Coordinates of C-alpha atoms and ligand atoms in Angstrom, one line a residue:
M1 CA 37.0 -25.4 -99.5
P2 CA 36.4 -22.0 -101.1
D3 CA 34.1 -19.2 -99.3
Q4 CA 31.3 -19.1 -101.7
R5 CA 30.1 -15.7 -100.3
A6 CA 33.1 -14.3 -100.8
K7 CA 33.0 -14.6 -104.7
P8 CA 29.1 -14.1 -105.6
T9 CA 27.9 -14.3 -108.9
T10 CA 27.1 -11.4 -111.0
T11 CA 23.5 -11.8 -110.2
T12 CA 23.9 -11.8 -106.6
T13 CA 26.2 -8.8 -106.6
C14 CA 23.8 -6.8 -108.3
V15 CA 20.7 -7.9 -106.1
Q16 CA 22.5 -7.1 -102.9
A17 CA 24.8 -4.1 -104.0
G18 CA 22.6 -2.1 -101.5
L19 CA 24.0 -3.8 -98.6
L20 CA 27.3 -3.5 -99.1
P21 CA 28.5 -2.2 -96.1
T22 CA 29.7 1.6 -95.9
P23 CA 32.2 1.9 -93.0
S24 CA 32.1 5.6 -92.0
A25 CA 33.3 7.4 -88.7
T26 CA 31.0 10.9 -90.3
F27 CA 27.0 11.5 -90.0
P28 CA 25.1 12.8 -92.7
L29 CA 24.6 16.5 -92.3
A30 CA 21.3 16.6 -93.8
P31 CA 19.0 13.6 -93.1
P32 CA 18.9 10.9 -95.6
I33 CA 15.6 9.5 -97.0
W34 CA 15.6 5.9 -95.6
Q35 CA 13.6 4.3 -98.4
T36 CA 13.5 0.9 -97.3
A37 CA 10.4 -1.3 -96.5
A38 CA 12.2 -3.4 -94.1
F39 CA 15.5 -3.6 -91.7
T40 CA 17.6 -6.6 -91.3
Y41 CA 19.1 -8.1 -88.2
P42 CA 22.7 -10.0 -87.5
D43 CA 20.5 -12.4 -85.3
L44 CA 17.4 -13.1 -83.3
E45 CA 18.4 -11.8 -79.9
T46 CA 18.8 -8.3 -81.7
M47 CA 15.3 -8.4 -83.4
E48 CA 13.7 -9.4 -80.0
G49 CA 15.3 -6.4 -78.3
I50 CA 14.0 -4.3 -80.7
L51 CA 10.7 -5.9 -80.9
V52 CA 10.3 -5.5 -76.9
G53 CA 11.8 -2.2 -76.8
E54 CA 15.1 -2.6 -75.3
L55 CA 17.3 -2.1 -78.2
P56 CA 17.0 0.7 -80.6
G57 CA 16.1 -0.1 -84.2
F58 CA 13.7 -0.3 -86.7
I59 CA 11.6 -3.5 -88.2
Y60 CA 9.2 -2.6 -91.1
A61 CA 8.2 0.7 -92.5
R62 CA 4.4 0.5 -91.5
Y63 CA 5.7 0.4 -87.8
G64 CA 8.0 3.5 -88.9
L65 CA 10.9 4.3 -90.5
P66 CA 13.9 6.6 -89.0
N67 CA 12.2 9.7 -91.1
H68 CA 9.1 9.3 -89.2
H69 CA 11.1 8.7 -85.9
Q70 CA 12.9 12.2 -86.5
L71 CA 10.1 14.0 -87.3
E72 CA 7.7 12.9 -84.3
R73 CA 10.6 13.8 -82.0
A74 CA 10.9 17.2 -83.6
L75 CA 6.9 17.7 -83.7
A76 CA 6.4 16.3 -80.0
E77 CA 8.9 19.1 -79.0
L78 CA 7.1 22.0 -81.1
E79 CA 4.0 21.3 -79.5
G80 CA 5.2 20.5 -75.8
A81 CA 4.3 16.9 -75.8
E82 CA 5.6 13.8 -74.3
T83 CA 5.8 12.0 -77.6
A84 CA 3.9 11.9 -81.0
V85 CA 3.2 9.6 -83.8
V86 CA 3.1 10.8 -87.6
T87 CA 0.9 9.5 -90.4
A88 CA 0.1 9.4 -93.9
S89 CA -2.3 12.3 -93.8
G90 CA -4.0 14.7 -91.4
M91 CA -7.1 12.2 -91.8
S92 CA -5.2 9.3 -90.9
A93 CA -4.2 10.8 -87.7
I94 CA -7.5 11.9 -87.2
A95 CA -8.7 8.3 -87.7
A96 CA -6.4 6.7 -85.6
T97 CA -7.0 8.9 -82.5
L98 CA -10.7 8.6 -82.9
F99 CA -10.8 4.7 -83.6
G100 CA -8.1 4.0 -81.1
L101 CA -9.1 6.0 -78.1
T102 CA -12.9 4.9 -78.4
R103 CA -14.9 1.9 -78.1
P104 CA -18.7 0.8 -78.9
G105 CA -20.8 2.7 -76.4
Q106 CA -18.8 5.5 -75.6
R107 CA -19.5 9.0 -76.9
V108 CA -17.8 11.9 -79.0
L109 CA -18.7 15.6 -78.5
A110 CA -17.5 17.5 -81.6
D111 CA -17.6 20.9 -82.3
T112 CA -20.4 21.9 -85.0
H113 CA -17.7 23.9 -86.7
V114 CA -15.2 21.0 -86.9
Y115 CA -13.2 20.5 -90.0
R116 CA -15.1 18.9 -92.7
G117 CA -13.3 15.8 -93.1
T118 CA -13.6 15.3 -89.3
R119 CA -17.6 15.7 -89.3
L120 CA -17.8 12.7 -91.9
L121 CA -15.5 10.5 -90.4
L122 CA -17.6 10.7 -86.8
E123 CA -20.7 11.0 -88.8
Q124 CA -20.2 8.3 -91.1
D125 CA -17.5 5.9 -89.7
L126 CA -17.1 6.4 -86.1
A127 CA -21.2 6.3 -85.4
R128 CA -21.1 3.3 -87.6
F129 CA -18.5 1.5 -85.3
G130 CA -21.0 2.3 -82.2
V131 CA -19.7 5.5 -80.7
R132 CA -22.4 7.8 -80.2
V133 CA -21.3 11.0 -81.7
D134 CA -23.0 14.5 -80.4
F135 CA -22.1 17.8 -82.4
I136 CA -22.3 21.1 -80.1
D137 CA -21.1 24.9 -81.2
C138 CA -18.2 24.8 -78.8
G139 CA -18.0 28.9 -79.1
D140 CA -21.1 28.1 -76.8
L141 CA -19.3 27.3 -73.3
A142 CA -22.4 27.1 -71.5
A143 CA -23.7 24.5 -74.4
V144 CA -20.6 22.4 -73.9
Q145 CA -20.8 22.3 -70.2
Q146 CA -24.5 21.2 -70.6
G147 CA -23.5 18.6 -73.3
L148 CA -20.6 17.3 -71.1
R149 CA -23.5 16.4 -68.3
E150 CA -23.8 13.0 -70.1
P151 CA -20.4 10.9 -70.2
A152 CA -17.9 11.7 -73.2
R153 CA -14.9 10.0 -73.9
L154 CA -13.5 12.9 -76.2
L155 CA -14.5 16.6 -76.9
W156 CA -13.2 17.5 -80.3
V157 CA -12.5 21.0 -81.3
D158 CA -10.3 23.0 -84.0
T159 CA -8.0 25.8 -82.7
L160 CA -9.6 28.4 -85.7
T161 CA -12.8 26.9 -87.4
N162 CA -12.8 26.3 -90.8
P163 CA -13.8 28.3 -92.7
T164 CA -15.0 31.1 -90.5
L165 CA -11.8 31.4 -88.3
R166 CA -13.8 31.6 -84.8
I167 CA -11.2 30.9 -82.1
R168 CA -12.1 28.0 -79.5
N169 CA -11.2 29.2 -75.7
L170 CA -8.9 26.5 -75.5
P171 CA -8.2 26.6 -71.2
R172 CA -11.8 26.8 -70.8
L173 CA -12.9 23.9 -72.8
A174 CA -10.3 21.9 -71.2
A175 CA -11.3 22.9 -67.6
L176 CA -14.8 21.5 -68.6
A177 CA -13.5 18.5 -70.4
R178 CA -11.5 17.7 -67.2
A179 CA -14.0 18.2 -64.9
A180 CA -16.4 15.9 -66.6
G181 CA -13.7 13.0 -67.2
A182 CA -13.4 13.8 -71.2
L183 CA -10.3 14.1 -73.3
L184 CA -9.9 17.4 -75.1
V185 CA -8.5 16.9 -78.4
V186 CA -7.6 19.9 -80.7
D187 CA -6.8 19.9 -84.3
N188 CA -4.1 22.7 -84.6
T189 CA -3.6 22.9 -88.2
F190 CA -4.6 26.4 -88.9
A191 CA -2.8 28.0 -85.8
T192 CA 0.5 25.9 -86.3
P193 CA 2.6 25.2 -83.0
I194 CA 4.3 28.6 -84.0
H195 CA 1.4 30.7 -82.9
C196 CA -0.4 28.5 -80.2
R197 CA 0.2 25.4 -78.3
P198 CA -3.0 23.7 -77.6
L199 CA -1.4 21.6 -74.8
A200 CA 0.1 24.7 -72.9
W201 CA -3.9 25.4 -72.5
G202 CA -4.8 22.0 -71.2
A203 CA -5.7 20.0 -74.0
T204 CA -4.7 16.2 -73.8
L205 CA -3.9 15.8 -77.7
V206 CA -2.9 18.1 -80.4
V207 CA -3.4 16.6 -84.2
H208 CA -2.1 18.6 -87.1
S209 CA -2.6 17.9 -91.1
T210 CA 1.0 18.7 -91.9
T211 CA 0.2 18.4 -95.2
K212 CA -0.6 22.4 -94.6
M213 CA 1.7 24.8 -93.1
L214 CA 4.1 22.5 -91.5
G215 CA 5.2 20.7 -94.7
G216 CA 4.7 24.5 -96.2
H217 CA 5.4 23.4 -99.9
H218 CA 2.4 22.0 -101.6
D219 CA 4.3 18.7 -102.2
A220 CA 3.9 16.3 -99.1
S221 CA 0.7 14.6 -97.5
G222 CA 1.1 13.9 -93.5
G223 CA -0.4 14.2 -90.2
V224 CA 0.7 13.8 -86.3
V225 CA -0.8 13.2 -83.0
A226 CA 0.9 14.5 -79.9
G227 CA 0.6 13.8 -76.3
P228 CA 1.0 11.7 -73.3
A229 CA 3.1 8.6 -74.1
E230 CA 0.5 6.2 -72.8
L231 CA -2.2 7.2 -75.2
I232 CA 0.5 7.9 -78.2
E233 CA 1.2 4.4 -77.8
V234 CA -2.5 3.1 -78.5
I235 CA -2.7 5.6 -81.2
R236 CA 0.3 4.5 -82.6
Q237 CA -0.8 0.9 -82.5
Q238 CA -3.8 1.5 -84.6
V239 CA -2.1 3.5 -86.9
V240 CA 0.0 0.2 -87.6
R241 CA -3.1 -1.6 -87.7
F242 CA -4.7 0.9 -90.0
G243 CA -1.5 0.6 -92.4
G244 CA -1.6 4.6 -92.1
R245 CA 1.7 5.7 -91.7
G246 CA 2.9 7.0 -94.9
G247 CA 6.2 6.8 -96.6
A248 CA 9.8 8.1 -95.9
F249 CA 9.9 10.9 -98.8
D250 CA 6.7 12.7 -97.4
A251 CA 8.0 12.5 -93.7
W252 CA 11.3 13.5 -95.5
L253 CA 10.0 16.6 -97.1
I254 CA 7.8 17.4 -94.1
Q255 CA 10.8 17.9 -92.1
R256 CA 12.6 19.9 -94.7
G257 CA 9.5 22.2 -94.4
L258 CA 9.8 22.7 -90.6
V259 CA 13.5 24.3 -91.2
T260 CA 11.9 27.1 -92.3
L261 CA 8.2 26.9 -90.2
P262 CA 9.0 30.0 -88.0
L263 CA 10.0 32.1 -90.9
R264 CA 7.5 30.9 -93.2
V265 CA 4.4 31.5 -90.4
A266 CA 5.7 35.1 -89.6
Q267 CA 6.1 36.1 -93.4
S268 CA 2.3 34.5 -94.0
S269 CA 0.8 36.0 -91.2
A270 CA 2.1 39.3 -91.4
S271 CA 0.9 39.3 -94.8
A272 CA -2.3 38.3 -93.7
L273 CA -3.2 40.8 -91.6
T274 CA -2.3 43.2 -94.2
L275 CA -4.5 41.8 -96.5
A276 CA -7.5 41.3 -94.3
Q277 CA -7.2 44.9 -93.3
R278 CA -7.4 46.0 -96.9
L279 CA -10.0 43.6 -98.0
A280 CA -12.1 45.2 -94.7
A281 CA -11.6 48.8 -96.3
H282 CA -12.8 47.3 -99.5
P283 CA -16.6 48.7 -100.7
T284 CA -16.9 45.0 -102.4
V285 CA -16.3 43.0 -99.4
R286 CA -19.1 42.7 -97.1
W287 CA -17.1 41.3 -94.2
V288 CA -13.8 39.7 -93.5
S289 CA -13.3 37.2 -90.6
Y290 CA -9.5 37.6 -89.5
P291 CA -8.5 37.1 -85.6
G292 CA -6.1 39.8 -86.1
L293 CA -8.6 42.3 -86.6
P294 CA -9.9 44.2 -83.5
G295 CA -13.7 43.5 -84.9
H296 CA -13.3 39.6 -84.5
P297 CA -15.4 38.3 -82.2
E298 CA -12.7 36.5 -80.2
H299 CA -9.7 39.0 -81.2
Q300 CA -9.4 39.7 -77.5
L301 CA -9.1 35.5 -76.7
A302 CA -6.6 35.3 -80.0
E303 CA -4.6 37.8 -78.2
R304 CA -4.1 35.8 -74.9
L305 CA -3.7 32.3 -76.6
F306 CA -1.8 33.4 -79.6
T307 CA 1.8 34.4 -80.1
G308 CA 3.5 35.9 -83.1
G309 CA 0.5 36.5 -85.3
Y310 CA -3.1 35.0 -86.1
G311 CA -2.3 32.6 -89.1
A312 CA -2.1 32.3 -92.8
V313 CA -6.0 32.2 -93.7
V314 CA -8.5 34.7 -94.2
T315 CA -12.0 34.7 -94.9
F316 CA -14.1 37.3 -96.5
E317 CA -17.3 37.3 -98.2
L318 CA -17.9 39.3 -101.6
A319 CA -20.9 41.4 -101.3
G320 CA -21.9 40.5 -105.1
G321 CA -22.2 36.4 -103.6
E322 CA -21.7 33.7 -106.1
P323 CA -22.1 35.6 -109.3
A324 CA -19.2 38.2 -108.3
V325 CA -17.2 34.9 -106.8
R326 CA -17.3 33.5 -110.3
R327 CA -15.9 36.8 -111.9
F328 CA -13.4 37.2 -109.0
L329 CA -11.9 34.0 -109.4
R330 CA -11.3 34.0 -113.3
A331 CA -9.8 37.3 -112.8
L332 CA -7.1 36.1 -110.4
R333 CA -3.7 36.2 -111.5
L334 CA -1.1 35.0 -108.8
V335 CA -3.6 33.5 -106.6
R336 CA -4.3 29.9 -107.0
F337 CA -7.7 28.3 -106.7
A338 CA -6.7 25.1 -105.1
E339 CA -8.4 22.8 -102.5
T340 CA -5.7 23.3 -99.9
L341 CA -4.2 25.7 -97.4
G342 CA -1.0 26.6 -95.4
G343 CA 1.6 26.9 -98.4
A344 CA 4.1 28.8 -99.8
I345 CA 2.1 29.7 -102.8
T346 CA -1.1 32.0 -102.1
T347 CA -4.3 29.8 -102.7
I348 CA -8.0 30.3 -102.2
V349 CA -11.2 28.0 -102.1
H350 CA -15.0 28.4 -102.4
P351 CA -16.4 26.4 -99.6
A352 CA -19.8 26.5 -100.8
T353 CA -19.2 25.0 -104.0
T354 CA -16.1 22.3 -102.7
S355 CA -15.9 21.5 -99.2
H356 CA -19.2 22.5 -98.3
R357 CA -21.1 21.5 -101.2
A358 CA -22.9 18.6 -100.2
L359 CA -24.3 20.6 -97.5
A360 CA -28.3 21.8 -97.7
P361 CA -28.2 25.8 -98.2
T362 CA -29.7 26.1 -94.8
E363 CA -26.9 24.1 -93.2
R364 CA -24.4 25.8 -94.9
T365 CA -26.0 29.3 -93.5
A366 CA -25.9 27.4 -89.9
L367 CA -22.3 27.4 -90.5
G368 CA -21.9 30.8 -91.7
I369 CA -20.9 29.6 -95.2
S370 CA -22.4 32.1 -97.4
D371 CA -22.6 31.9 -101.7
G372 CA -20.1 34.7 -101.4
L373 CA -17.6 33.3 -98.9
L374 CA -14.0 32.9 -99.8
R375 CA -11.0 31.6 -98.1
L376 CA -7.6 32.6 -98.6
S377 CA -4.5 31.0 -97.4
V378 CA -1.6 33.9 -97.6
G379 CA 1.8 32.5 -99.0
L380 CA 5.2 33.9 -99.4
E381 CA 4.6 36.1 -102.2
E382 CA 5.5 40.0 -102.0
V383 CA 2.5 41.3 -100.0
E384 CA 2.1 44.2 -102.5
D385 CA 1.9 41.8 -105.3
L386 CA -0.9 39.8 -103.7
W387 CA -2.7 43.1 -103.1
A388 CA -2.4 44.0 -106.4
D389 CA -3.8 40.9 -107.8
L390 CA -6.6 40.7 -105.4
E391 CA -7.5 44.5 -106.0
Q392 CA -7.9 43.9 -109.9
A393 CA -10.2 40.8 -109.0
L394 CA -12.1 42.7 -106.9
A395 CA -12.7 45.1 -109.4
A396 CA -13.6 43.0 -111.8
S397 CA -15.9 40.9 -109.7
I398 CA -18.7 43.8 -109.8
H399 CA -19.0 43.7 -113.6
Ligands
PLP401 C1 -6.5 19.4 -94.5 C2 -7.1 19.6 -93.1 C3 -7.5 18.1 -92.0 C4 -7.2 16.7 -93.1 O1 -5.7 16.6 -93.3 P1 -5.1 15.8 -94.5 O2 -3.7 15.9 -94.5 O3 -5.8 16.4 -96.0 O4 -5.6 14.5 -94.6 C5 -7.7 17.8 -91.0 N1 -8.0 19.2 -90.6 C6 -7.6 20.4 -90.9 C7 -8.0 21.6 -89.8 C8 -7.3 20.6 -92.0 O5 -7.2 21.8 -92.6

């Protein structure tokens, strides 16, 4: 009897063309994009071996693809973590961490100055799930100690606060959390592991929006949580149940971004320091926040916790308030007005009308966000070109 499988019809050949074996004794130099929703197994034993973790292999895109796996290994190593899980966005990583590690009746203590998206998730979703959420200014260590008198599962801070760029005392916060039996989680997006590694300062978990500096080219969305395997496995299961993985191509783009991460971070931070110094000396600028400036309230702490620079973000306030901001933004040519940070292109945002728009003016004031405040994220353009653009826009802001 002829072997039917040896002579498939044209239709079947077309459908299964991608499954034709390609024998090779070589490996690709650049990582392929594993654009597949699932994997096939030669037999049931192989699938069982993969499911119980005895065999290496992949099952289904939402559980994780080779591109996720590669990126996880790289990011865990960069943060000095045992392991990591990558997700579709920074918020996906934050949500899986919060929901994966807490139960109704437990409590989370978070910095008042925490990233706005994190704050909304804590207030509007985690609280609805029955977790008590309290906010405290984590720049005030006595207040944190007081806040930890009642048991808390997690203490949540950002290395650098958005948009005022205050630095959190990670070793002291880690010690307070440890003494109280809480886990310190640090959002390290603004600092990047090139400048600061929170786990080395005692944090238990570190999260990132890899959409920002780690991807670095404004073209991919992703997030990561890194830390000890026993916690990351719980968070990984949460990511899988939430469907928060993200696609292969975005993970691939972020991994490609890592290739130049140290070079990009060094360049952006050096330019940011130069621009911060010049902005601080400019008559139309009321004040500048940049941890690399000696006048920054935590400059000495930054010098201790950070290596190789202080990040790409510079926050400054125009003396002329919102009318000056409107003229300034209209006059910019190279610096782009866009709601993001940490990429190759220099971008700027106006927190009072964008990220913090929904807040009452008194709440914005409490967070240090005035109507004249702008948050600049310095990219890779020539710093003198950037300064020329900022300088002409500052001049335009006063008439
Ligand atoms: C952007 C950002 C997030 C959220 O990340 P997405 O990728 O936009 O979901 C979280 N934390 C910080 C500090 C961020 O800047």
